[in-house]
Tab-separated table of C-alpha atoms (C1' of nucleotides) in Angstrom:
chain	number	residue	atom	x	y	z
A	1	MET	CA	-47.628	-23.878	21.870
A	2	LYS	CA	-44.251	-23.744	20.263
A	3	ASP	CA	-41.581	-21.693	21.991
A	4	ASN	CA	-39.298	-20.060	19.510
A	5	THR	CA	-37.363	-18.093	22.092
A	6	SER	CA	-34.238	-19.039	23.957
A	7	LYS	CA	-33.369	-17.961	27.425
A	8	ILE	CA	-30.147	-16.102	28.068
A	9	LEU	CA	-28.700	-15.890	31.550
A	10	ILE	CA	-26.900	-12.796	32.771
A	11	PHE	CA	-24.395	-12.343	35.556
A	12	ASN	CA	-22.238	-9.260	35.996
A	13	ASP	CA	-23.197	-8.012	32.542
A	14	LYS	CA	-22.045	-11.172	30.806
A	15	GLU	CA	-24.376	-13.454	28.892
A	16	TYR	CA	-24.489	-17.228	29.153
A	17	PRO	CA	-26.612	-19.790	27.295
A	18	CYS	CA	-26.896	-22.219	30.218
A	19	CYS	CA	-26.820	-22.134	34.023
A	20	THR	CA	-23.764	-24.387	34.049
A	21	SER	CA	-21.801	-22.183	31.676
A	22	LEU	CA	-22.572	-19.193	33.889
A	23	THR	CA	-20.997	-20.903	36.879
A	24	MET	CA	-18.052	-22.033	34.784
A	25	GLY	CA	-17.617	-18.491	33.565
A	26	VAL	CA	-17.202	-17.384	37.166
A	27	ILE	CA	-15.091	-20.215	38.602
A	28	GLY	CA	-13.587	-21.556	35.386
A	29	GLY	CA	-10.009	-21.176	34.414
A	30	LYS	CA	-7.060	-23.039	35.736
A	31	TRP	CA	-6.750	-21.622	39.255
A	32	LYS	CA	-9.945	-20.044	40.554
A	33	THR	CA	-11.394	-23.179	42.120
A	34	VAL	CA	-8.034	-23.913	43.714
A	35	ILE	CA	-8.026	-20.482	45.370
A	36	LEU	CA	-11.614	-20.872	46.553
A	37	TYR	CA	-10.815	-24.359	47.815
A	38	HIS	CA	-8.037	-23.055	50.033
A	39	LEU	CA	-10.131	-20.154	51.289
A	40	GLN	CA	-13.093	-22.358	52.231
A	41	THR	CA	-12.279	-22.658	55.909
A	42	THR	CA	-9.772	-19.886	56.567
A	43	GLN	CA	-8.521	-16.572	55.317
A	44	LEU	CA	-5.039	-16.514	53.847
A	45	ARG	CA	-2.334	-14.004	53.109
A	46	TYR	CA	-0.932	-13.608	49.629
A	47	SER	CA	2.268	-15.417	50.593
A	48	GLU	CA	0.316	-18.246	52.187
A	49	LEU	CA	-1.650	-18.720	48.992
A	50	ARG	CA	1.625	-18.939	47.118
A	51	LYS	CA	2.828	-21.632	49.520
A	52	VAL	CA	-0.209	-23.821	49.037
A	53	MET	CA	-0.183	-23.216	45.281
A	54	PRO	CA	3.532	-23.418	44.462
A	55	THR	CA	3.059	-23.998	40.738
A	56	VAL	CA	1.110	-20.861	39.906
A	57	THR	CA	2.986	-17.752	38.814
A	58	GLU	CA	2.658	-14.504	40.759
A	59	ARG	CA	1.169	-12.749	37.806
A	60	THR	CA	-1.544	-15.342	37.288
A	61	LEU	CA	-2.357	-15.603	40.987
A	62	SER	CA	-2.667	-11.843	41.138
A	63	LEU	CA	-4.968	-11.700	38.124
A	64	GLN	CA	-7.194	-14.498	39.346
A	65	LEU	CA	-7.522	-12.927	42.796
A	66	LYS	CA	-8.506	-9.646	41.200
A	67	SER	CA	-11.087	-11.384	39.038
A	68	LEU	CA	-12.594	-13.197	42.017
A	69	GLU	CA	-12.716	-9.915	43.890
A	70	GLU	CA	-14.464	-8.190	40.971
A	71	ASP	CA	-17.093	-10.908	40.940
A	72	GLY	CA	-17.678	-10.346	44.654
A	73	LEU	CA	-16.525	-13.777	45.763
A	74	ILE	CA	-13.544	-12.743	47.885
A	75	THR	CA	-12.375	-9.637	49.732
A	76	ARG	CA	-8.900	-8.202	49.919
A	77	THR	CA	-8.034	-6.546	53.219
A	78	VAL	CA	-4.867	-4.554	53.848
A	79	TYR	CA	-3.725	-4.521	57.480
A	80	THR	CA	-0.738	-2.176	57.363
A	81	THR	CA	0.008	1.233	55.932
A	82	LYS	CA	3.767	0.816	55.505
A	83	PRO	CA	5.785	-2.030	54.064
A	84	PRO	CA	6.022	-4.859	54.839
A	85	LEU	CA	2.404	-5.078	53.792
A	86	LYS	CA	-0.035	-7.546	55.229
A	87	VAL	CA	-2.815	-8.435	52.842
A	88	VAL	CA	-5.418	-11.040	53.617
A	89	TYR	CA	-7.918	-12.694	51.303
A	90	SER	CA	-11.141	-14.264	52.481
A	91	LEU	CA	-14.480	-15.416	51.115
A	92	THR	CA	-17.371	-12.967	51.120
A	93	ASP	CA	-20.840	-14.125	52.162
A	94	PHE	CA	-21.624	-14.420	48.472
A	95	GLY	CA	-18.428	-16.382	47.913
A	96	LYS	CA	-19.483	-18.762	50.664
A	97	THR	CA	-22.544	-19.727	48.616
A	98	LEU	CA	-20.054	-21.422	46.290
A	99	ILE	CA	-18.723	-23.754	48.975
A	100	PRO	CA	-21.103	-26.623	48.101
A	101	VAL	CA	-19.991	-26.333	44.479
A	102	VAL	CA	-16.316	-26.284	45.358
A	103	LYS	CA	-16.810	-29.218	47.710
A	104	ALA	CA	-18.553	-31.247	45.017
A	105	ILE	CA	-15.729	-30.494	42.595
A	106	ALA	CA	-13.047	-31.314	45.159
A	107	ASP	CA	-14.701	-34.538	46.289
A	108	TRP	CA	-15.002	-35.879	42.768
A	109	GLY	CA	-11.380	-35.045	42.059
A	110	ASP	CA	-10.332	-36.794	45.247
A	111	GLN	CA	-12.264	-39.928	44.420
A	112	VAL	CA	-10.977	-40.412	40.898
A	113	ALA	CA	-7.369	-39.400	41.491
A	114	LYS	CA	-4.445	-41.677	41.831
A	115	ASP	CA	-2.102	-39.708	43.973
A	116	VAL	CA	1.641	-39.615	43.817
A	117	VAL	CA	3.988	-38.024	46.304
A	118	LYS	CA	6.757	-35.974	44.771
A	119	LYS	CA	9.802	-34.549	46.422
B	1	MET	CA	7.368	-33.724	61.635
B	2	LYS	CA	7.842	-31.394	58.705
B	3	ASP	CA	6.559	-32.525	55.352
B	4	ASN	CA	8.649	-31.231	52.518
B	5	THR	CA	6.830	-33.163	49.842
B	6	SER	CA	3.867	-32.120	47.779
B	7	LYS	CA	1.201	-34.423	46.521
B	8	ILE	CA	0.477	-34.613	42.840
B	9	LEU	CA	-2.788	-36.039	41.594
B	10	ILE	CA	-3.000	-38.056	38.417
B	11	PHE	CA	-5.946	-38.796	36.157
B	12	ASN	CA	-5.637	-40.228	32.658
B	13	ASP	CA	-1.883	-39.605	32.681
B	14	LYS	CA	-2.229	-35.910	33.416
B	15	GLU	CA	-0.892	-34.314	36.567
B	16	TYR	CA	-2.772	-31.874	38.773
B	17	PRO	CA	-1.698	-29.991	41.904
B	18	CYS	CA	-5.119	-30.046	43.577
B	19	CYS	CA	-8.263	-32.168	43.579
B	20	THR	CA	-10.301	-29.239	42.284
B	21	SER	CA	-7.974	-28.593	39.360
B	22	LEU	CA	-8.229	-32.254	38.403
B	23	THR	CA	-12.012	-32.005	38.130
B	24	MET	CA	-11.741	-28.724	36.260
B	25	GLY	CA	-9.274	-30.331	33.894
B	26	VAL	CA	-11.908	-32.916	33.043
B	27	ILE	CA	-15.067	-30.792	32.908
B	28	GLY	CA	-13.506	-27.381	32.326
B	29	GLY	CA	-13.709	-25.473	29.097
B	30	LYS	CA	-16.618	-23.611	27.715
B	31	TRP	CA	-18.980	-26.428	26.780
B	32	LYS	CA	-18.316	-29.693	28.592
B	33	THR	CA	-20.547	-29.022	31.580
B	34	VAL	CA	-23.307	-27.902	29.249
B	35	ILE	CA	-23.140	-31.201	27.380
B	36	LEU	CA	-23.114	-33.201	30.621
B	37	TYR	CA	-26.000	-31.112	31.906
B	38	HIS	CA	-28.165	-32.001	28.941
B	39	LEU	CA	-27.204	-35.688	29.111
B	40	GLN	CA	-28.008	-35.995	32.822
B	41	THR	CA	-31.457	-37.467	32.411
B	42	THR	CA	-31.577	-38.637	28.822
B	43	GLN	CA	-29.465	-39.708	25.910
B	44	LEU	CA	-29.361	-37.387	22.931
B	45	ARG	CA	-28.493	-37.537	19.261
B	46	TYR	CA	-25.901	-35.247	17.779
B	47	SER	CA	-28.554	-33.103	16.140
B	48	GLU	CA	-30.524	-32.890	19.363
B	49	LEU	CA	-27.462	-31.636	21.188
B	50	ARG	CA	-27.082	-28.988	18.508
B	51	LYS	CA	-30.669	-27.918	19.063
B	52	VAL	CA	-30.267	-27.456	22.808
B	53	MET	CA	-26.889	-25.760	22.337
B	54	PRO	CA	-27.523	-23.510	19.342
B	55	THR	CA	-24.542	-21.231	19.932
B	56	VAL	CA	-21.789	-23.838	19.798
B	57	THR	CA	-20.119	-24.593	16.479
B	58	GLU	CA	-20.151	-28.082	15.017
B	59	ARG	CA	-16.410	-28.311	15.218
B	60	THR	CA	-16.282	-27.433	18.905
B	61	LEU	CA	-19.200	-29.681	19.822
B	62	SER	CA	-17.515	-32.529	18.013
B	63	LEU	CA	-14.196	-31.937	19.770
B	64	GLN	CA	-15.741	-31.666	23.205
B	65	LEU	CA	-17.773	-34.830	22.707
B	66	LYS	CA	-14.639	-36.683	21.658
B	67	SER	CA	-12.785	-35.414	24.691
B	68	LEU	CA	-15.572	-36.476	27.044
B	69	GLU	CA	-15.601	-39.868	25.370
B	70	GLU	CA	-11.840	-40.237	25.799
B	71	ASP	CA	-12.156	-39.487	29.490
B	72	GLY	CA	-14.786	-42.216	29.771
B	73	LEU	CA	-17.648	-39.924	30.736
B	74	ILE	CA	-19.912	-40.500	27.749
B	75	THR	CA	-20.433	-43.197	25.124
B	76	ARG	CA	-21.062	-42.769	21.448
B	77	THR	CA	-23.336	-45.365	19.907
B	78	VAL	CA	-24.003	-45.706	16.189
B	79	TYR	CA	-27.370	-47.240	15.311
B	80	THR	CA	-27.192	-47.470	11.536
B	81	THR	CA	-24.758	-48.766	8.999
B	82	LYS	CA	-25.814	-46.589	6.087
B	83	PRO	CA	-26.569	-42.892	5.905
B	84	PRO	CA	-28.526	-41.213	7.306
B	85	LEU	CA	-26.560	-42.062	10.399
B	86	LYS	CA	-28.077	-42.208	13.846
B	87	VAL	CA	-25.583	-41.517	16.590
B	88	VAL	CA	-26.560	-41.275	20.230
B	89	TYR	CA	-24.582	-39.937	23.141
B	90	SER	CA	-25.204	-40.926	26.738
B	91	LEU	CA	-23.492	-40.844	30.091
B	92	THR	CA	-21.438	-43.860	31.148
B	93	ASP	CA	-21.695	-45.172	34.705
B	94	PHE	CA	-18.511	-43.277	35.410
B	95	GLY	CA	-19.960	-40.151	33.843
B	96	LYS	CA	-22.977	-40.499	36.106
B	97	THR	CA	-20.715	-40.043	39.131
B	98	LEU	CA	-20.365	-36.450	37.927
B	99	ILE	CA	-24.081	-35.720	38.190
B	100	PRO	CA	-23.857	-34.296	41.737
B	101	VAL	CA	-21.083	-31.985	40.549
B	102	VAL	CA	-23.004	-30.855	37.485
B	103	LYS	CA	-26.095	-30.350	39.607
B	104	ALA	CA	-24.211	-28.197	42.103
B	105	ILE	CA	-22.786	-26.113	39.259
B	106	ALA	CA	-26.169	-25.762	37.562
B	107	ASP	CA	-28.004	-24.885	40.774
B	108	TRP	CA	-25.579	-22.128	41.671
B	109	GLY	CA	-25.810	-20.679	38.168
B	110	ASP	CA	-29.590	-20.768	38.358
B	111	GLN	CA	-29.680	-18.973	41.679
B	112	VAL	CA	-27.389	-16.106	40.773
B	113	ALA	CA	-28.633	-15.532	37.226
B	114	LYS	CA	-30.899	-12.831	36.061
B	115	ASP	CA	-32.584	-14.352	33.074
B	116	VAL	CA	-33.610	-12.654	29.918
B	117	VAL	CA	-35.705	-14.062	27.136
B	118	LYS	CA	-34.422	-13.381	23.659
B	119	LYS	CA	-36.139	-13.915	20.375
C	1	DC	C1'	5.718	-8.103	51.542
C	2	DG	C1'	2.730	-7.978	47.866
C	3	DG	C1'	2.342	-7.140	44.018
C	4	DT	C1'	3.005	-4.903	38.239
C	5	DA	C1'	5.084	-4.495	33.624
C	6	DT	C1'	6.479	-6.497	29.675
C	7	DC	C1'	6.832	-10.012	26.614
C	8	DC	C1'	5.634	-14.248	24.697
C	9	DT	C1'	3.423	-18.846	23.947
C	10	DG	C1'	0.089	-22.172	23.665
C	11	DT	C1'	-4.737	-23.491	23.364
C	12	DC	C1'	-9.300	-22.852	22.958
C	13	DC	C1'	-12.631	-21.978	20.097
C	14	DG	C1'	-15.217	-19.630	16.077
C	15	DA	C1'	-16.031	-19.293	10.804
C	16	DT	C1'	-16.379	-21.582	6.825
C	17	DA	C1'	-16.169	-25.186	3.584
C	18	DC	C1'	-16.291	-29.876	2.613
C	19	DT	C1'	-17.218	-35.397	3.281
C	20	DG	C1'	-18.776	-40.567	4.211
D	1	DC	C1'	-27.176	-37.101	9.459
D	2	DA	C1'	-23.044	-36.564	11.629
D	3	DG	C1'	-19.403	-35.163	11.357
D	4	DT	C1'	-13.856	-33.459	9.536
D	5	DA	C1'	-10.421	-29.997	7.355
D	6	DT	C1'	-8.338	-25.802	7.357
D	7	DC	C1'	-7.502	-21.281	8.897
D	8	DG	C1'	-7.115	-17.744	12.025
D	9	DG	C1'	-8.163	-14.612	16.126
D	10	DA	C1'	-8.523	-13.822	20.998
D	11	DC	C1'	-7.119	-14.599	25.347
D	12	DA	C1'	-5.502	-17.297	29.294
D	13	DG	C1'	-1.580	-18.053	31.415
D	14	DG	C1'	3.882	-18.691	31.868
D	15	DA	C1'	8.877	-16.345	32.389
D	16	DT	C1'	11.237	-12.832	34.001
D	17	DA	C1'	12.313	-8.431	35.783
D	18	DC	C1'	11.107	-4.638	38.404
D	19	DC	C1'	8.267	-1.353	41.903
D	20	DG	C1'	5.808	0.952	46.355
DNA sequence: CGGTATCCTGTCCGATACTG
DNA sequence: CAGTATCGGACAGGATACCG
């Protein structure tokens, strides 16, 4: 029997034509996997994220963090009421389900890279 | 001892600040993982790729295929000299090293998706 | 300290028409 | 059959300055 239908996948009200494009919709973009990579084993403050990702702008980092939070992958916790603020980001349980994916992505990048040390 | 240097990763003459961003630079974008996903187990003709990816435009499919070919992940083989042409795309050995990554991405997408069948 | 606001740029990608 | 040419829109992301 011929199947003239096509299956659409849905996550957070967005439609995707393929399971891989769904995942890429969530962790795609230039910086999201980098953030998740650094949060794999430890929580980090905003300023610590900036240190390990020196080439991202504040605006972009802020937007990407907000997007990851909206998708339920990370949590933002504020530890002070008055400035100086202490804000910490960490993976949620749902975010932790992405660790195998992030590891696979990181490992492949490691293996194929020629690395160069810059001052 | 303090390390004031930062490591830059290089692949195909492009620089990346992190092993994950390198991989995303290669398989990022809206369609590349979808193409690799469909080529995992079998080679496909151009028209067959169009059939399994009905929502991508010809232009974009063509560009993404060329990009994947330039990065050495797929090969393009022409089987005829006169029209109608027969062109087949398949993973290279190097492209096959990405299969675990594509699988991890696809599996996660599968697990979190709610799927809907559309006419 | 941990962000926003504003502005601007590049690039990705879709629509459509045409070709070897 | 398997693409390319041309055009244009949307949006991701950078630069910089400022705010609670």
